[in-house]
Tab-separated table of N, CA and C in Angstrom:
chain	number	residue	atom	x	y	z
A	1	UNK	N	-12.790	-0.081	13.538
A	1	UNK	CA	-11.735	0.773	13.466
A	1	UNK	C	-10.078	0.590	13.747
A	2	UNK	N	-9.950	1.748	13.003
A	2	UNK	CA	-8.019	1.479	12.885
A	2	UNK	C	-7.650	1.915	13.933
A	3	UNK	N	-6.333	1.047	13.884
A	3	UNK	CA	-5.518	1.035	15.505
A	3	UNK	C	-4.196	2.391	14.687
A	4	UNK	N	-4.006	2.122	16.012
A	4	UNK	CA	-3.522	3.981	15.771
A	4	UNK	C	-1.506	3.600	16.098
A	5	UNK	N	-0.910	4.542	15.510
A	5	UNK	CA	0.769	4.282	15.987
A	5	UNK	C	1.043	5.856	15.761
A	6	UNK	N	2.174	5.563	16.296
A	6	UNK	CA	3.265	7.156	16.313
A	6	UNK	C	3.817	6.631	15.819
A	7	UNK	N	4.995	6.787	15.435
A	7	UNK	CA	5.515	6.744	14.965
A	7	UNK	C	7.045	7.577	15.078
A	8	UNK	N	8.189	7.423	15.561
A	8	UNK	CA	8.985	8.593	15.818
A	8	UNK	C	10.497	9.042	15.943
A	9	UNK	N	10.404	9.489	15.109
A	9	UNK	CA	11.539	9.900	14.165
A	9	UNK	C	12.700	11.867	14.396
A	10	UNK	N	13.882	11.557	14.586
A	10	UNK	CA	14.090	12.844	13.749
A	10	UNK	C	14.626	12.746	12.626
A	11	UNK	N	14.016	11.980	12.060
A	11	UNK	CA	14.612	11.763	10.291
A	11	UNK	C	12.944	11.652	10.114
A	12	UNK	N	12.707	12.693	8.903
A	12	UNK	CA	11.326	13.104	7.910
A	12	UNK	C	10.842	12.020	7.225
A	13	UNK	N	11.938	12.177	6.330
A	13	UNK	CA	11.932	11.483	5.371
A	13	UNK	C	11.623	10.077	6.249
A	14	UNK	N	11.840	9.664	7.106
A	14	UNK	CA	12.442	8.562	7.414
A	14	UNK	C	10.143	7.920	8.469
A	15	UNK	N	9.907	8.375	8.638
A	15	UNK	CA	8.702	9.491	9.893
A	15	UNK	C	7.347	9.565	8.273
A	16	UNK	N	7.641	9.710	7.611
A	16	UNK	CA	6.895	9.666	6.019
A	16	UNK	C	7.011	8.127	5.519
A	17	UNK	N	8.040	7.425	5.740
A	17	UNK	CA	8.235	6.139	4.217
A	17	UNK	C	7.076	5.368	6.166
A	18	UNK	N	8.229	5.627	7.356
A	18	UNK	CA	6.553	4.716	7.972
A	18	UNK	C	5.459	4.966	7.909
A	19	UNK	N	4.944	6.040	7.784
A	19	UNK	CA	3.567	6.568	7.974
A	19	UNK	C	3.084	6.172	6.863
A	20	UNK	N	3.488	6.906	5.069
A	20	UNK	CA	3.010	6.206	4.390
A	20	UNK	C	2.966	4.322	4.884
A	21	UNK	N	3.723	3.978	4.623
A	21	UNK	CA	3.230	1.995	4.423
A	21	UNK	C	1.790	1.358	5.707
A	22	UNK	N	1.983	2.121	6.616
A	22	UNK	CA	0.980	1.421	8.263
A	22	UNK	C	-0.253	2.217	7.124
A	23	UNK	N	-0.557	3.729	7.019
A	23	UNK	CA	-1.706	3.646	6.159
A	23	UNK	C	-1.741	3.289	5.472
A	24	UNK	N	-2.106	2.317	4.035
A	24	UNK	CA	-1.585	1.303	2.961
A	24	UNK	C	-2.350	0.550	3.295
A	25	UNK	N	-1.435	-0.334	5.012
A	25	UNK	CA	-2.740	-1.051	5.513
A	25	UNK	C	-3.316	-0.827	6.417
A	26	UNK	N	-3.826	0.824	7.016
A	26	UNK	CA	-5.388	0.495	7.269
A	26	UNK	C	-5.430	1.150	8.529
A	27	UNK	N	-3.758	1.728	8.955
A	27	UNK	CA	-3.549	2.104	10.466
A	27	UNK	C	-4.031	4.067	10.224
A	28	UNK	N	-3.769	4.539	11.131
A	28	UNK	CA	-3.818	5.919	11.734
A	28	UNK	C	-3.047	5.877	11.622
A	29	UNK	N	-1.859	6.325	11.727
A	29	UNK	CA	-0.760	7.711	11.874
A	29	UNK	C	-0.575	8.904	12.354
A	30	UNK	N	0.666	8.730	13.750
A	30	UNK	CA	0.506	10.450	13.581
A	30	UNK	C	2.261	10.121	14.070
A	31	UNK	N	2.639	11.889	13.296
A	31	UNK	CA	4.455	10.909	13.615
A	31	UNK	C	4.486	12.859	15.418
A	32	UNK	N	6.183	12.022	15.064
A	32	UNK	CA	6.684	13.074	16.695
A	32	UNK	C	8.517	12.876	15.563
A	33	UNK	N	8.381	14.177	16.243
A	33	UNK	CA	9.864	14.325	15.670
A	33	UNK	C	11.028	13.454	16.500
A	34	UNK	N	10.445	13.483	17.706
A	34	UNK	CA	11.943	12.717	19.074
A	34	UNK	C	10.681	12.469	20.071
A	35	UNK	N	11.937	12.475	21.203
A	35	UNK	CA	10.972	11.974	22.230
A	35	UNK	C	10.411	12.854	23.421
A	36	UNK	N	10.668	13.616	23.272
A	36	UNK	CA	10.289	14.822	24.214
A	36	UNK	C	9.106	15.190	23.326
A	37	UNK	N	9.240	15.477	21.623
A	37	UNK	CA	7.784	16.017	20.821
A	37	UNK	C	7.013	14.897	20.868
A	38	UNK	N	7.201	13.514	21.422
A	38	UNK	CA	6.049	12.331	21.346
A	38	UNK	C	4.902	12.559	22.521
A	39	UNK	N	6.462	12.639	23.286
A	39	UNK	CA	5.317	12.821	24.988
A	39	UNK	C	4.208	14.179	24.560
A	40	UNK	N	4.786	15.032	24.154
A	40	UNK	CA	3.757	15.767	23.952
A	40	UNK	C	2.218	15.626	23.213
A	41	UNK	N	2.413	14.927	22.422
A	41	UNK	CA	1.656	14.477	21.464
A	41	UNK	C	0.939	13.229	21.827
A	42	UNK	N	1.357	13.174	22.975
A	42	UNK	CA	0.509	11.776	22.856
A	42	UNK	C	-0.219	12.157	24.857
A	43	UNK	N	-0.525	13.202	24.943
A	43	UNK	CA	-0.922	13.937	26.132
A	43	UNK	C	-2.280	13.898	25.956
A	44	UNK	N	-2.404	13.982	24.167
A	44	UNK	CA	-3.759	14.603	23.527
A	44	UNK	C	-3.986	13.608	22.864
A	45	UNK	N	-3.231	12.263	21.934
A	45	UNK	CA	-3.623	11.747	21.466
A	45	UNK	C	-3.463	10.077	21.282
A	46	UNK	N	-4.073	9.950	22.181
A	46	UNK	CA	-4.501	8.102	22.220
A	46	UNK	C	-3.563	7.197	20.933
A	47	UNK	N	-2.447	5.581	21.460
A	47	UNK	CA	-1.956	5.522	20.533
A	47	UNK	C	-2.159	4.044	20.750
A	48	UNK	N	-2.342	3.170	19.961
A	48	UNK	CA	-1.871	1.254	20.689
A	48	UNK	C	-0.699	0.426	19.886
A	49	UNK	N	0.150	0.951	19.026
A	49	UNK	CA	1.860	1.371	19.065
A	49	UNK	C	2.528	2.667	19.373
A	50	UNK	N	3.693	2.530	19.431
A	50	UNK	CA	4.722	3.564	19.319
A	50	UNK	C	5.854	2.675	18.600
A	51	UNK	N	6.323	3.613	17.604
A	51	UNK	CA	7.129	2.981	17.050
A	51	UNK	C	8.182	4.383	17.403
A	52	UNK	N	9.075	3.776	17.827
A	52	UNK	CA	10.596	4.840	17.854
A	52	UNK	C	12.382	4.485	17.258
A	53	UNK	N	12.709	5.976	17.022
A	53	UNK	CA	14.264	5.480	16.640
A	53	UNK	C	14.885	5.608	17.679
A	54	UNK	N	16.128	5.303	17.860
A	54	UNK	CA	16.602	5.296	19.725
A	54	UNK	C	17.069	6.477	19.056
A	55	UNK	N	18.628	6.629	18.234
A	55	UNK	CA	19.387	8.373	18.491
A	55	UNK	C	18.125	8.808	18.147
A	56	UNK	N	17.406	10.604	18.151
A	56	UNK	CA	17.049	11.217	18.352
A	56	UNK	C	17.754	12.525	18.781
A	57	UNK	N	17.834	13.908	18.634
A	57	UNK	CA	17.943	14.920	19.721
A	57	UNK	C	16.905	14.842	20.614
A	58	UNK	N	17.026	15.948	22.041
A	58	UNK	CA	16.819	16.109	22.407
A	58	UNK	C	16.237	14.730	23.960
A	59	UNK	N	15.648	13.845	23.105
A	59	UNK	CA	14.945	12.315	23.873
A	59	UNK	C	15.931	11.392	22.984
A	60	UNK	N	15.929	9.939	22.986
A	60	UNK	CA	16.463	9.857	22.187
A	60	UNK	C	15.164	8.607	22.648
A	61	UNK	N	15.564	7.745	21.644
A	61	UNK	CA	14.326	6.784	22.577
A	61	UNK	C	14.484	5.229	23.662
A	62	UNK	N	15.321	5.210	24.028
A	62	UNK	CA	15.119	4.751	25.119
A	62	UNK	C	14.630	5.609	26.202
A	63	UNK	N	15.002	6.119	26.572
A	63	UNK	CA	14.349	7.274	27.661
A	63	UNK	C	12.925	7.526	27.032
A	64	UNK	N	12.889	7.782	26.022
A	64	UNK	CA	11.528	7.784	25.301
A	64	UNK	C	10.700	6.602	26.473
A	65	UNK	N	11.564	5.285	26.419
A	65	UNK	CA	10.249	3.862	26.390
A	65	UNK	C	10.048	3.991	28.204
A	66	UNK	N	11.619	4.829	28.350
A	66	UNK	CA	11.732	4.363	30.201
A	66	UNK	C	10.214	5.293	30.300
A	67	UNK	N	10.514	6.450	30.194
A	67	UNK	CA	9.527	7.268	30.558
A	67	UNK	C	7.983	6.666	30.665
A	68	UNK	N	8.209	6.766	28.711
A	68	UNK	CA	5.821	5.989	28.713
A	68	UNK	C	6.101	4.632	29.841
A	69	UNK	N	6.933	3.993	30.428
A	69	UNK	CA	6.986	2.627	30.543
A	69	UNK	C	6.447	3.226	32.029
A	70	UNK	N	7.211	4.641	33.013
A	70	UNK	CA	6.358	5.184	34.124
A	70	UNK	C	5.387	5.661	33.905
A	71	UNK	N	4.319	5.833	33.304
A	71	UNK	CA	3.215	6.293	34.051
A	71	UNK	C	2.385	4.613	33.112
A	72	UNK	N	1.709	4.761	34.706
A	72	UNK	CA	-0.022	3.910	33.831
A	72	UNK	C	-0.711	4.041	32.563
A	73	UNK	N	-0.975	4.954	31.953
A	73	UNK	CA	-1.213	4.942	31.098
A	73	UNK	C	0.002	4.319	29.823
A	74	UNK	N	0.883	3.641	29.991
A	74	UNK	CA	1.316	3.694	28.411
A	74	UNK	C	2.523	1.835	28.751
A	75	UNK	N	2.202	1.629	30.082
A	75	UNK	CA	2.280	0.952	30.753
A	75	UNK	C	2.696	-0.416	29.901
A	76	UNK	N	0.955	-1.061	28.804
A	76	UNK	CA	1.312	-1.641	28.674
A	76	UNK	C	0.904	-1.784	26.858
A	77	UNK	N	1.209	-0.579	27.162
A	77	UNK	CA	0.974	-0.141	25.316
A	77	UNK	C	2.456	-0.907	24.107
A	78	UNK	N	2.152	-1.678	23.324
A	78	UNK	CA	3.444	-2.299	22.819
A	78	UNK	C	4.466	-1.492	22.423
A	79	UNK	N	5.670	-1.132	22.562
A	79	UNK	CA	5.973	0.301	22.096
A	79	UNK	C	7.664	-0.868	21.382
A	80	UNK	N	7.724	-0.642	20.075
A	80	UNK	CA	8.887	-0.889	18.224
A	80	UNK	C	10.443	-0.515	18.180
A	81	UNK	N	11.053	-0.902	18.437
A	81	UNK	CA	12.774	-0.153	18.147
A	81	UNK	C	12.613	-0.249	17.435
A	82	UNK	N	12.595	1.294	16.042
A	82	UNK	CA	13.320	0.966	14.269
A	82	UNK	C	14.530	1.928	14.303
A	83	UNK	N	15.241	0.780	14.082
A	83	UNK	CA	16.554	1.637	13.620
A	83	UNK	C	17.619	1.348	13.672
A	84	UNK	N	18.842	2.244	12.227
A	84	UNK	CA	19.806	1.435	12.543
A	84	UNK	C	20.994	0.380	13.001
A	85	UNK	N	20.872	0.209	13.980
A	85	UNK	CA	21.831	0.514	15.471
A	85	UNK	C	21.317	-1.164	15.503
A	86	UNK	N	22.213	-2.264	15.625
A	86	UNK	CA	22.348	-3.353	15.499
A	86	UNK	C	23.180	-4.466	16.819
A	87	UNK	N	23.521	-3.949	17.796
A	87	UNK	CA	24.458	-3.735	18.258
A	87	UNK	C	23.485	-3.996	19.900
A	88	UNK	N	23.901	-5.291	19.714
A	88	UNK	CA	23.385	-6.767	21.727
A	88	UNK	C	23.124	-5.746	22.501
A	89	UNK	N	23.965	-4.244	22.752
A	89	UNK	CA	24.544	-4.313	24.082
A	89	UNK	C	22.716	-2.263	23.878
A	90	UNK	N	22.987	-2.297	22.309
A	90	UNK	CA	22.224	-1.680	22.864
A	90	UNK	C	21.061	-2.135	22.559
A	91	UNK	N	20.069	-3.149	22.350
A	91	UNK	CA	18.840	-4.572	22.242
A	91	UNK	C	18.958	-4.060	23.567
A	92	UNK	N	19.488	-4.643	24.818
A	92	UNK	CA	19.781	-5.324	25.984
A	92	UNK	C	19.363	-3.702	26.312
A	93	UNK	N	19.741	-2.400	26.208
A	93	UNK	CA	19.189	-1.528	26.528
A	93	UNK	C	17.259	-0.691	26.413
A	94	UNK	N	17.180	-1.374	25.279
A	94	UNK	CA	16.303	-0.465	24.313
A	94	UNK	C	15.414	-2.427	25.497
A	95	UNK	N	14.998	-3.639	25.917
A	95	UNK	CA	14.034	-3.976	26.527
A	95	UNK	C	14.367	-4.180	27.398
A	96	UNK	N	15.607	-4.380	28.309
A	96	UNK	CA	15.256	-2.940	29.521
A	96	UNK	C	14.596	-2.213	29.983
A	97	UNK	N	14.791	-1.513	29.164
A	97	UNK	CA	14.075	-0.461	29.089
A	97	UNK	C	12.086	0.135	28.617
A	98	UNK	N	11.854	-1.743	28.358
A	98	UNK	CA	10.960	-1.120	27.948
A	98	UNK	C	9.961	-2.105	26.709
A	99	UNK	N	11.429	-1.268	25.819
A	99	UNK	CA	10.555	-2.551	23.563
A	99	UNK	C	9.850	-3.517	24.152
A	100	UNK	N	9.429	-3.234	22.728
A	100	UNK	CA	8.443	-4.736	22.402
A	100	UNK	C	9.067	-5.622	21.894
A	101	UNK	N	9.441	-4.884	20.813
A	101	UNK	CA	10.331	-5.279	19.689
A	101	UNK	C	11.851	-4.690	18.581
A	102	UNK	N	12.145	-5.357	18.060
A	102	UNK	CA	13.593	-4.267	17.768
A	102	UNK	C	13.585	-4.595	16.345
A	103	UNK	N	13.530	-3.279	14.895
A	103	UNK	CA	13.422	-3.731	13.631
A	103	UNK	C	14.815	-2.980	13.146
A	104	UNK	N	15.715	-3.333	12.599
A	104	UNK	CA	16.621	-2.536	11.907
A	104	UNK	C	16.320	-2.351	10.877
A	105	UNK	N	16.549	-0.375	10.222
A	105	UNK	CA	16.267	0.128	9.422
A	105	UNK	C	17.839	-0.479	7.526
A	106	UNK	N	17.126	-0.153	7.012
A	106	UNK	CA	16.163	-0.574	5.811
A	106	UNK	C	14.755	-1.376	6.436
A	107	UNK	N	13.739	-0.733	6.614
A	107	UNK	CA	12.900	-2.464	6.336
A	107	UNK	C	12.245	-2.554	6.362
A	108	UNK	N	11.587	-3.697	6.110
A	108	UNK	CA	11.322	-4.434	4.733
A	108	UNK	C	9.575	-3.833	4.760
A	109	UNK	N	9.003	-3.244	4.728
A	109	UNK	CA	7.420	-2.959	4.226
A	109	UNK	C	6.564	-4.201	4.841
A	110	UNK	N	6.444	-5.134	4.664
A	110	UNK	CA	5.773	-6.226	4.865
A	110	UNK	C	5.949	-7.254	5.827
A	111	UNK	N	7.476	-6.996	6.759
A	111	UNK	CA	7.982	-7.299	8.103
A	111	UNK	C	7.438	-6.353	8.731
A	112	UNK	N	7.103	-4.910	8.213
A	112	UNK	CA	6.922	-3.465	9.500
A	112	UNK	C	5.613	-3.771	9.924
A	113	UNK	N	4.771	-4.486	9.029
A	113	UNK	CA	3.659	-4.250	8.973
A	113	UNK	C	2.133	-5.704	9.289
A	114	UNK	N	3.260	-6.886	9.489
A	114	UNK	CA	3.591	-8.079	9.965
A	114	UNK	C	3.543	-7.654	11.936
A	115	UNK	N	4.608	-6.789	12.145
A	115	UNK	CA	4.735	-6.979	13.445
A	115	UNK	C	3.890	-5.601	13.985
A	116	UNK	N	3.335	-5.132	13.507
A	116	UNK	CA	3.020	-3.503	14.211
A	116	UNK	C	2.280	-4.642	14.336
A	117	UNK	N	0.741	-4.827	13.487
A	117	UNK	CA	-0.323	-6.040	12.681
A	117	UNK	C	-0.717	-6.485	14.164
A	118	UNK	N	0.609	-8.012	15.436
A	118	UNK	CA	0.625	-8.866	16.120
A	118	UNK	C	0.466	-8.337	17.007
A	119	UNK	N	1.797	-7.226	17.214
A	119	UNK	CA	1.771	-5.988	18.702
A	119	UNK	C	0.608	-5.201	19.243
A	120	UNK	N	-0.162	-4.878	17.609
A	120	UNK	CA	-1.620	-4.708	17.775
A	120	UNK	C	-3.078	-5.553	18.581
A	121	UNK	N	-2.778	-6.044	17.986
A	121	UNK	CA	-3.774	-7.168	18.832
A	121	UNK	C	-5.054	-7.579	17.784
């Protein structure tokens, strides 16, 4: 059975690029446009990995990660940050919130697939 991944990004183009890349690698992918949308969809759509942007309206990636980590259902689900940010302070905030890993945009498709396969188990 294919592993399920949710990609969370306010850029439709970025969500589509990540989704296409992962679908070609055999993953099932759902999309959300920000943290609030992701939390709403995750109530009914279980996933094996979450990939989230950092800077988004309504709820940013760090808040999404903190919220998910506070819920027993999502405490052990790998969460990757995929963002243009490479600032050490922001990385530390993501890690402190519970991010499993950090990838910088623009992403390398082969690396994204490799990291997702590794964390998905």
